[in-house]
Short mmCIF file of C-alpha atoms and ligand atoms in Angstrom, two decimals:
data_model
loop_
_atom_site.label_atom_id
_atom_site.label_comp_id
_atom_site.label_asym_id
_atom_site.label_seq_id
_atom_site.Cartn_x
_atom_site.Cartn_y
_atom_site.Cartn_z
CA UNK Z 1418 63.42 93.09 78.39
CA UNK Z 1419 66.86 91.59 78.67
CA UNK Z 1420 68.44 91.58 82.14
CA UNK Z 1421 71.73 93.38 82.54
CA UNK Z 1422 74.88 91.30 82.97
CA UNK Z 1423 75.15 91.37 86.77
CA UNK Z 1424 78.93 91.68 86.47
CA UNK Z 1425 78.55 95.25 85.22
CA UNK Z 1426 76.34 96.19 88.15
CA UNK Z 1427 79.04 94.78 90.46
CA UNK Z 1428 81.76 97.09 89.13
CA UNK Z 1429 82.77 99.91 91.43
CA UNK Z 1430 81.68 103.28 90.07
CA UNK Z 1431 84.13 106.12 89.51
CA UNK Z 1432 87.05 104.62 87.72
CA UNK Z 1433 90.36 106.26 88.69
CA UNK Z 1434 91.39 107.98 85.48
CA UNK Z 1435 88.02 109.63 84.69
CA UNK Z 1436 88.11 111.16 88.19
CA UNK Z 1437 91.65 112.45 87.59
CA UNK Z 1438 90.52 113.93 84.25
CA UNK Z 1439 87.48 115.52 85.90
CA UNK Z 1440 89.54 117.25 88.61
CA UNK Z 1441 92.05 118.45 86.04
CA UNK Z 1442 89.27 119.90 83.86
CA UNK Z 1443 87.58 121.65 86.80
CA UNK Z 1444 90.92 123.16 87.86
CA UNK Z 1445 91.68 124.34 84.33
CA UNK Z 1446 88.23 125.94 84.01
CA UNK Z 1447 88.68 127.92 87.21
CA UNK Z 1448 92.34 128.76 86.38
CA UNK Z 1449 92.35 129.34 82.60
CA UNK Z 1450 95.98 130.58 82.58
CA UNK Z 1451 97.45 127.58 84.42
CA UNK Z 1452 99.80 125.51 82.27
CA UNK Z 1453 99.05 122.07 83.63
CA UNK Z 1454 101.70 119.37 83.20
CA UNK Z 1455 100.73 115.73 83.53
CA UNK Z 1456 102.98 113.30 85.37
CA UNK Z 1457 99.94 111.12 85.79
CA UNK Z 1458 99.63 109.21 82.60
CA UNK Z 1459 100.58 105.64 81.77
CA UNK Z 1460 100.64 106.54 78.09
CA UNK Z 1461 103.78 106.88 76.00
CA UNK Z 1462 104.63 110.31 74.56
CA UNK Z 1463 107.73 109.95 72.35
CA UNK Z 1464 107.50 109.13 68.62
CA UNK Z 1465 107.98 105.70 67.11
CA UNK Z 1466 111.62 105.12 66.21
CA UNK Z 1467 112.80 105.37 62.55
CA UNK Z 1468 113.70 101.76 61.80
CA UNK Z 1469 110.47 100.42 63.27
CA UNK Z 1470 108.39 103.13 61.57
CA UNK Z 1471 110.00 102.35 58.19
CA UNK Z 1472 109.18 98.65 58.50
CA UNK Z 1473 105.51 99.49 59.02
CA UNK Z 1474 105.39 102.17 56.32
CA UNK Z 1475 107.02 99.87 53.76
CA UNK Z 1476 104.70 97.02 54.58
CA UNK Z 1477 101.62 99.26 54.47
CA UNK Z 1478 102.70 100.58 51.05
CA UNK Z 1479 103.06 96.99 49.85
CA UNK Z 1480 99.49 96.23 50.92
CA UNK Z 1481 98.41 98.74 48.27
CA UNK Z 1482 99.92 96.60 45.51
CA UNK Z 1483 98.75 93.34 43.99
CA UNK Z 1484 102.03 91.63 44.81
CA UNK Z 1485 102.22 92.87 48.40
CA UNK Z 1486 98.61 92.46 49.47
CA UNK Z 1487 97.62 89.95 52.13
CA UNK Z 1488 94.36 89.42 54.02
CA UNK Z 1489 93.86 87.46 57.21
CA UNK Z 1490 96.96 85.90 58.65
CA UNK Z 1491 97.25 83.14 61.25
CA UNK Z 1492 95.24 84.03 64.38
CA UNK Z 1493 98.21 83.01 66.53
CA UNK Z 1494 100.43 85.55 64.77
CA UNK Z 1495 103.11 85.67 62.13
CA UNK Z 1496 105.35 82.61 62.46
CA UNK Z 1497 108.43 84.76 61.92
CA UNK Z 1498 107.46 87.06 64.80
CA UNK Z 1499 106.64 84.17 67.14
CA UNK Z 1500 110.05 82.67 66.34
CA UNK Z 1501 111.79 86.00 66.81
CA UNK Z 1502 110.24 86.62 70.24
CA UNK Z 1503 111.03 83.05 71.32
CA UNK Z 1504 114.67 83.30 70.26
CA UNK Z 1505 115.48 86.92 71.24
CA UNK Z 1506 113.60 87.12 74.52
CA UNK Z 1507 112.96 83.58 75.75
CA UNK Z 1508 116.19 81.98 74.51
CA UNK Z 1509 114.97 78.40 74.86
CA UNK Z 1510 112.75 79.10 77.90
CA UNK Z 1511 109.68 79.15 75.62
CA UNK Z 1512 109.16 77.91 72.06
CA UNK Z 1513 107.65 79.77 69.09
CA UNK Z 1514 104.48 77.66 69.22
CA UNK Z 1515 103.96 78.74 72.83
CA UNK Z 1516 104.04 82.44 71.86
CA UNK Z 1517 100.70 83.93 70.73
CA UNK Z 1518 100.68 87.39 69.13
CA UNK Z 1519 97.88 89.72 70.20
CA UNK Z 1520 96.56 93.26 69.88
CA UNK Z 1521 97.91 94.12 73.34
CA UNK Z 1522 98.29 92.96 76.91
CA UNK Z 1523 95.04 94.44 78.21
CA UNK Z 1524 93.09 92.58 75.54
CA UNK Z 1525 94.87 89.34 76.45
CA UNK Z 1526 94.09 89.88 80.14
CA UNK Z 1527 90.40 90.15 79.16
CA UNK Z 1528 90.62 86.97 77.07
CA UNK Z 1529 92.41 85.12 79.89
CA UNK Z 1530 89.30 85.72 81.96
CA UNK Z 1531 87.14 83.89 79.42
CA UNK Z 1532 89.67 81.04 79.58
CA UNK Z 1533 89.10 80.49 83.31
CA UNK Z 1534 85.44 81.49 83.55
CA UNK Z 1535 83.31 82.69 86.49
CA UNK Z 1536 84.19 79.99 89.06
CA UNK Z 1537 87.91 80.64 89.47
CA UNK Z 1538 89.30 82.23 92.66
CA UNK Z 1539 91.41 85.34 92.10
CA UNK Z 1540 94.46 86.59 94.00
CA UNK Z 1541 95.77 90.00 93.17
CA UNK Z 1542 98.45 92.40 94.37
CA UNK Z 1543 97.15 95.45 96.23
CA UNK Z 1544 97.71 98.00 94.73
CA UNK Z 1545 97.29 96.73 91.17
CA UNK Z 1546 96.48 97.63 87.57
CA UNK Z 1547 92.65 97.89 87.74
CA UNK Z 1548 91.93 95.55 84.82
CA UNK Z 1549 92.69 92.32 86.73
CA UNK Z 1550 89.87 92.78 89.22
CA UNK Z 1551 87.44 94.74 87.03
CA UNK Z 1552 87.74 92.18 84.24
CA UNK Z 1553 87.13 89.40 86.76
CA UNK Z 1554 84.04 91.22 88.03
CA UNK Z 1555 82.64 91.49 84.49
CA UNK Z 1556 82.97 87.74 83.86
CA UNK Z 1557 81.57 86.95 87.32
CA UNK Z 1558 84.75 85.52 88.87
CA UNK Z 1559 84.75 88.39 91.38
CA UNK Z 1560 81.74 89.73 93.23
CA UNK Z 1561 80.51 93.11 94.41
CA UNK Z 1562 82.76 95.17 96.68
CA UNK Z 1563 81.73 95.01 100.34
CA UNK Z 1564 81.86 98.06 102.59
CA UNK Z 1565 85.40 97.22 103.67
CA UNK Z 1566 86.59 96.99 100.06
CA UNK Z 1567 86.75 93.18 100.02
CA UNK Z 1568 85.11 91.19 97.20
CA UNK Z 1569 83.80 87.64 97.05
CA UNK Z 1570 86.19 85.49 95.04
CA UNK Z 1571 89.17 87.82 95.42
CA UNK Z 1572 92.14 87.61 97.80
CA UNK Z 1573 93.99 90.91 98.02
CA UNK Z 1574 97.73 90.67 98.63
CA UNK Z 1575 98.97 93.93 100.15
CA UNK Z 1576 102.28 95.15 98.73
CA UNK Z 1577 103.62 97.77 101.09
CA UNK Z 1578 106.87 99.48 102.01
CA UNK Z 1579 107.02 97.15 105.04
CA UNK Z 1580 107.11 94.00 102.89
CA UNK Z 1581 109.28 95.54 100.17
CA UNK Z 1582 106.24 95.58 97.85
CA UNK Z 1583 106.29 91.78 97.65
CA UNK Z 1584 103.20 90.12 99.15
CA UNK Z 1585 102.76 87.56 101.91
CA UNK Z 1586 101.96 84.48 99.83
CA UNK Z 1587 100.55 82.57 102.82
CA UNK Z 1588 97.30 84.39 102.06
CA UNK Z 1589 96.96 82.84 98.60
CA UNK Z 1590 94.14 80.28 98.51
CA UNK Z 1591 94.39 76.89 96.79
CA UNK Z 1592 93.60 76.75 93.06
CA UNK Z 1593 93.66 80.52 92.53
CA UNK Z 1594 94.50 82.53 89.49
CA UNK Z 1595 97.27 84.85 90.74
CA UNK Z 1596 97.67 88.14 88.85
CA UNK Z 1597 101.22 89.36 89.32
CA UNK Z 1598 102.83 92.36 87.63
CA UNK Z 1599 106.60 93.02 87.64
CA UNK Z 1600 108.03 95.61 87.20
CA UNK Z 1601 104.87 96.71 88.90
CA UNK Z 1602 102.32 99.26 87.89
CA UNK Z 1603 101.86 101.29 90.09
CA UNK Z 1604 104.56 100.61 92.72
CA UNK Z 1605 107.47 100.33 90.29
CA UNK Z 1606 108.81 97.35 92.26
CA UNK Z 1607 110.69 94.81 90.13
CA UNK Z 1608 110.76 91.41 91.81
CA UNK Z 1609 114.02 89.55 92.31
CA UNK Z 1610 114.70 85.95 91.28
CA UNK Z 1611 114.37 84.86 94.91
CA UNK Z 1612 110.98 86.55 95.23
CA UNK Z 1613 109.66 85.08 92.00
CA UNK Z 1614 110.93 81.66 93.07
CA UNK Z 1615 108.72 82.00 96.16
CA UNK Z 1616 105.79 82.94 93.92
CA UNK Z 1617 106.33 79.97 91.60
CA UNK Z 1618 106.80 77.56 94.52
CA UNK Z 1619 103.59 78.86 96.08
CA UNK Z 1620 101.68 78.39 92.81
CA UNK Z 1621 103.01 74.84 92.37
CA UNK Z 1622 102.25 73.89 95.98
CA UNK Z 1623 98.70 75.31 95.91
CA UNK Z 1624 97.63 74.33 92.39
CA UNK Z 1625 97.53 77.95 91.22
CA UNK Z 1626 98.20 79.50 87.83
CA UNK Z 1627 100.10 82.80 87.69
CA UNK Z 1628 99.12 85.42 85.13
CA UNK Z 1629 102.45 87.22 84.94
CA UNK Z 1630 102.15 90.71 83.44
CA UNK Z 1631 105.61 91.66 82.16
CA UNK Z 1632 104.55 94.75 80.19
CA UNK Z 1633 107.42 96.76 81.71
CA UNK Z 1634 110.21 94.19 81.40
CA UNK Z 1635 112.11 96.49 79.01
CA UNK Z 1636 112.62 99.01 81.83
CA UNK Z 1637 114.72 96.57 83.86
CA UNK Z 1638 118.31 97.77 83.95
CA UNK Z 1639 119.63 95.79 86.94
CA UNK Z 1640 121.11 92.70 85.22
CA UNK Z 1641 120.39 90.49 88.25
CA UNK Z 1642 116.62 90.96 87.91
CA UNK Z 1643 114.57 88.46 85.89
CA UNK Z 1644 112.90 89.83 82.74
CA UNK Z 1645 110.55 86.89 82.30
CA UNK Z 1646 108.91 84.51 84.78
CA UNK Z 1647 110.40 81.60 82.82
CA UNK Z 1648 113.82 82.40 84.25
CA UNK Z 1649 112.40 80.75 87.38
CA UNK Z 1650 112.55 76.98 87.65
CA UNK Z 1651 109.09 75.42 87.59
CA UNK Z 1652 107.38 78.46 86.03
CA UNK Z 1653 106.56 76.58 82.84
CA UNK Z 1654 104.25 74.36 84.90
CA UNK Z 1655 102.31 77.22 86.51
CA UNK Z 1656 102.59 80.52 84.63
CA UNK Z 1657 101.18 82.35 81.63
CA UNK Z 1658 103.18 85.43 80.71
CA UNK Z 1659 101.40 88.41 79.17
CA UNK Z 1660 103.45 91.01 77.37
CA UNK Z 1661 103.24 94.07 75.18
CA UNK Z 1662 105.03 96.28 72.68
CA UNK Z 1663 103.24 99.30 74.20
CA UNK Z 1664 105.84 100.43 76.73
CA UNK Z 1665 108.70 98.65 74.95
CA UNK Z 1666 108.37 100.42 71.59
CA UNK Z 1667 105.69 103.11 72.06
CA UNK Z 1668 103.01 100.89 70.48
CA UNK Z 1669 100.24 102.09 72.84
CA UNK Z 1670 98.32 103.30 69.77
CA UNK Z 1671 99.72 100.84 67.21
CA UNK Z 1672 98.49 97.87 69.35
CA UNK Z 1673 100.64 94.75 69.57
CA UNK Z 1674 101.42 92.28 72.34
CA UNK Z 1675 101.98 88.62 72.99
CA UNK Z 1676 101.31 85.92 75.54
CA UNK Z 1677 103.22 82.78 76.35
CA UNK Z 1678 101.35 79.61 77.31
CA UNK Z 1679 103.80 76.76 77.95
CA UNK Z 1680 103.00 73.27 76.68
CA UNK Z 1681 103.31 71.80 80.21
CA UNK Z 1682 100.53 73.92 81.69
CA UNK Z 1683 97.31 71.95 82.33
CA UNK Z 1684 93.92 72.29 83.99
CA UNK Z 1685 92.81 69.99 86.82
CA UNK Z 1686 91.37 67.47 84.32
CA UNK Z 1687 94.67 67.28 82.46
CA UNK Z 1688 93.59 69.37 79.45
CA UNK Z 1689 96.32 71.52 77.96
CA UNK Z 1690 95.79 75.19 78.76
CA UNK Z 1691 97.59 76.05 75.53
CA UNK Z 1692 95.02 74.05 73.56
CA UNK Z 1693 92.15 76.09 75.05
CA UNK Z 1694 94.10 79.33 74.64
CA UNK Z 1695 94.55 78.48 70.97
CA UNK Z 1696 90.78 78.07 70.82
CA UNK Z 1697 90.23 81.43 72.53
CA UNK Z 1698 92.60 83.17 70.11
CA UNK Z 1699 91.11 81.58 67.00
CA UNK Z 1700 87.49 82.06 68.12
CA UNK Z 1701 87.44 85.43 69.91
CA UNK Z 1702 90.35 87.03 68.06
CA UNK Z 1703 91.30 87.16 64.42
CA UNK Z 1704 95.00 87.94 64.42
CA UNK Z 1705 96.94 91.12 65.16
CA UNK Z 1706 97.33 93.80 62.49
CA UNK Z 1707 99.80 92.65 59.85
CA UNK Z 1708 101.30 96.15 59.71
CA UNK Z 1709 101.84 96.22 63.48
CA UNK Z 1710 103.45 92.77 63.35
CA UNK Z 1711 106.04 94.05 60.82
CA UNK Z 1712 106.81 96.79 63.32
CA UNK Z 1713 107.14 94.14 66.03
CA UNK Z 1714 109.58 92.17 63.91
CA UNK Z 1715 111.69 95.28 63.35
CA UNK Z 1716 111.61 96.03 67.10
CA UNK Z 1717 113.39 92.74 67.76
CA UNK Z 1718 116.17 92.97 65.21
CA UNK Z 1719 119.52 94.53 66.08
CA UNK Z 1720 118.66 98.06 64.95
CA UNK Z 1721 115.23 97.86 66.59
CA UNK Z 1722 116.68 96.73 69.90
CA UNK Z 1723 119.14 99.66 69.80
CA UNK Z 1724 116.29 102.08 69.14
CA UNK Z 1725 113.89 100.74 71.76
CA UNK Z 1726 116.64 100.64 74.39
CA UNK Z 1727 117.32 104.33 73.74
CA UNK Z 1728 113.59 105.09 73.81
CA UNK Z 1729 113.15 103.43 77.19
CA UNK Z 1730 116.35 105.11 78.45
CA UNK Z 1731 114.76 108.48 77.68
CA UNK Z 1732 111.88 107.72 80.05
CA UNK Z 1733 114.26 106.33 82.66
CA UNK Z 1734 116.20 109.61 82.52
CA UNK Z 1735 112.91 111.45 83.11
CA UNK Z 1736 112.34 109.20 86.12
CA UNK Z 1737 115.81 110.00 87.48
CA UNK Z 1738 115.08 113.74 87.23
CA UNK Z 1739 111.84 113.29 89.15
CA UNK Z 1740 113.53 111.14 91.74
CA UNK Z 1741 116.02 113.93 92.33
CA UNK Z 1742 113.28 116.55 92.67
CA UNK Z 1743 111.15 114.44 95.00
CA UNK Z 1744 114.04 113.59 97.32
CA UNK Z 1745 115.17 117.24 97.67
CA UNK Z 1746 115.09 118.78 101.18
CA UNK Z 1747 111.64 120.37 100.76
CA UNK Z 1748 110.19 116.85 100.42
CA UNK Z 1749 112.59 114.93 102.65
CA UNK Z 1750 112.00 117.29 105.57
CA UNK Z 1751 108.26 116.53 105.35
CA UNK Z 1752 109.02 112.80 105.60
CA UNK Z 1753 108.16 112.11 101.95
CA UNK Z 1754 109.49 108.71 100.87
CA UNK Z 1755 110.29 107.96 97.25
CA UNK Z 1756 110.26 104.29 96.28
CA UNK Z 1757 112.17 103.94 93.05
CA UNK Z 1758 114.93 101.57 91.99
CA UNK Z 1759 115.53 102.60 88.37
CA UNK Z 1760 113.83 99.60 86.75
CA UNK Z 1761 110.40 101.03 86.03
CA UNK Z 1762 108.75 104.13 84.55
CA UNK Z 1763 106.87 104.79 87.82
CA UNK Z 1764 107.91 106.43 91.08
CA UNK Z 1765 105.77 105.43 94.05
CA UNK Z 1766 105.82 108.23 96.57
CA UNK Z 1767 104.46 108.22 100.12
CA UNK Z 1768 103.27 111.50 101.66
CA UNK Z 1769 102.91 110.83 105.40
CA UNK Z 1770 99.86 112.50 106.93
CA UNK Z 1771 98.08 112.91 103.59
CA UNK Z 1772 95.38 110.95 101.87
CA UNK Z 1773 96.17 110.34 98.20
CA UNK Z 1774 93.44 112.59 96.80
CA UNK Z 1775 94.38 115.43 99.20
CA UNK Z 1776 98.02 115.53 98.14
CA UNK Z 1777 96.87 115.09 94.51
CA UNK Z 1778 94.73 118.24 94.85
CA UNK Z 1779 97.49 120.16 96.60
CA UNK Z 1780 100.09 119.43 93.91
CA UNK Z 1781 97.54 120.23 91.19
CA UNK Z 1782 96.70 123.52 92.91
CA UNK Z 1783 100.20 124.68 93.89
CA UNK Z 1784 102.34 123.19 91.09
CA UNK Z 1785 99.74 122.71 88.33
CA UNK Z 1786 100.97 119.13 88.04
CA UNK Z 1787 98.67 116.14 87.57
CA UNK Z 1788 99.74 112.91 89.31
CA UNK Z 1789 97.86 109.67 89.99
CA UNK Z 1790 96.44 108.98 93.49
CA UNK Z 1791 97.75 105.68 94.80
CA UNK Z 1792 94.45 104.86 96.51
CA UNK Z 1793 92.88 104.45 93.06
CA UNK Z 1794 94.93 101.26 92.60
CA UNK Z 1795 93.73 99.65 95.83
CA UNK Z 1796 93.50 100.30 99.59
CA UNK Z 1797 97.23 99.65 100.15
CA UNK Z 1798 97.95 102.60 97.84
CA UNK Z 1799 96.39 105.13 100.26
CA UNK Z 1800 98.79 107.95 101.09
CA UNK Z 1801 100.82 107.43 97.91
CA UNK Z 1802 101.02 109.19 94.56
CA UNK Z 1803 102.27 107.57 91.39
CA UNK Z 1804 104.55 109.79 89.28
CA UNK Z 1805 104.90 108.64 85.69
CA UNK Z 1806 108.03 109.24 83.62
CA UNK Z 1807 106.06 109.16 80.36
CA UNK Z 1808 106.37 112.77 79.18
CA UNK Z 1809 108.42 115.14 77.08
CA UNK Z 1810 111.74 116.11 78.67
CA UNK Z 1811 110.96 119.85 78.67
CA UNK Z 1812 107.73 119.21 80.59
CA UNK Z 1813 109.48 116.98 83.11
CA UNK Z 1814 112.21 119.60 83.66
CA UNK Z 1815 109.57 122.32 84.15
CA UNK Z 1816 107.58 120.08 86.52
CA UNK Z 1817 110.71 119.42 88.59
CA UNK Z 1818 111.37 123.17 88.86
CA UNK Z 1819 107.82 123.69 90.14
CA UNK Z 1820 108.14 120.81 92.62
CA UNK Z 1821 111.33 122.43 93.98
CA UNK Z 1822 109.21 125.39 95.13
CA UNK Z 1823 106.57 123.34 96.91
CA UNK Z 1824 106.55 123.76 100.69
CA UNK Z 1825 104.84 120.86 102.44
C1 PLP H 86 100.32 99.61 79.98
C2 PLP H 86 100.08 98.29 80.62
C3 PLP H 86 99.81 97.18 79.84
C4 PLP H 86 99.84 97.29 78.33
O1 PLP H 86 98.64 97.06 77.75
P1 PLP H 86 98.48 97.11 76.17
O2 PLP H 86 97.06 96.66 76.02
O3 PLP H 86 99.45 96.14 75.57
O4 PLP H 86 98.71 98.50 75.69
C5 PLP H 86 99.64 95.95 80.46
N1 PLP H 86 99.75 95.83 81.80
C6 PLP H 86 100.05 96.89 82.56
C7 PLP H 86 100.23 96.69 84.03
C8 PLP H 86 100.20 98.15 82.00
O5 PLP H 86 100.47 99.19 82.78
#
């Protein structure tokens, strides 16, 4: 018989979201009348916007005609879309032939792991989006978790209230692949130019490559904050940026993203990383959906930008309502600390004296609200809950009213 890929055996059982779903289901079964509201999801809830929808509908209708039909396109993406992203977002900081269109950021993170293989050292923020480490475990770049939560091949970089959710980079080992997400899921922290300069300088000094996940860049409202790593001098020599239309335009189900691999980026032997990435995209991928790419094009024209800005604003308004509820006296008097700066869909909330799963259960039981336990994103998330602003306004308003009655 064929031996199992040891990477799968090395994964930690009990992935966060299935456990959340299980507890929700058990609660609902024992309380059939409870109207549970979820503030736990990282999934968008509001409809696609009209201009973007129309672009996809029109293109799809064309595919049903002889004149409008097209089959495979370029694996790297539609030239027009690559050019649009380069000009609208990167404004000379990256060129169209450095932008690769994908079926989403998570898929690109998985493909990045094939690019670097099983021997690369990993450095990752703690807490972090689970895919960075789990994907590394599957390809063998990260080992089995030890009893203390550490893993061979992985350096965890704690991001805590004490360090302003920006890690101590002295811990980063030479020649590591550094996964860095800003604005961050789950902490919501959006790094400043000065912080990212430190990150880039660290990567350059230690021969590292940064995998910069900018999936939430569209939530940045503070004009002083960088929206792409390439705003930082030197980043083109040490960073790949991974991005997505999912949170920007509600494309979580449509599926569209992009990655930027600058021409200057090389491996130790001098090979161009972009050359190998092109090989990955043409070999393991066959191009993003042509319908989705028309939606992506529309998202970056004037009307599309107006629509997506309003769409993101809607979620930011939800976040502001939650911030207000969670900083009210019933929470403040219990020492609850809300970390939120208005540049992310997530509020990162510390409940002193509680473990994450305990306060999760209490809020589910007393408010019928589902949140996400911070400890599921890494040991430094213990004691925190993540509140997501992805939800319908009426549900958020109702959830806030219930939170106002909670006595901690
Ligand atoms: C939602 C999310 C993504 C987006 O992934 P897609 O595959 O493009 O939907 C990427 N990174 C982080 C941190 C996310 O939370």
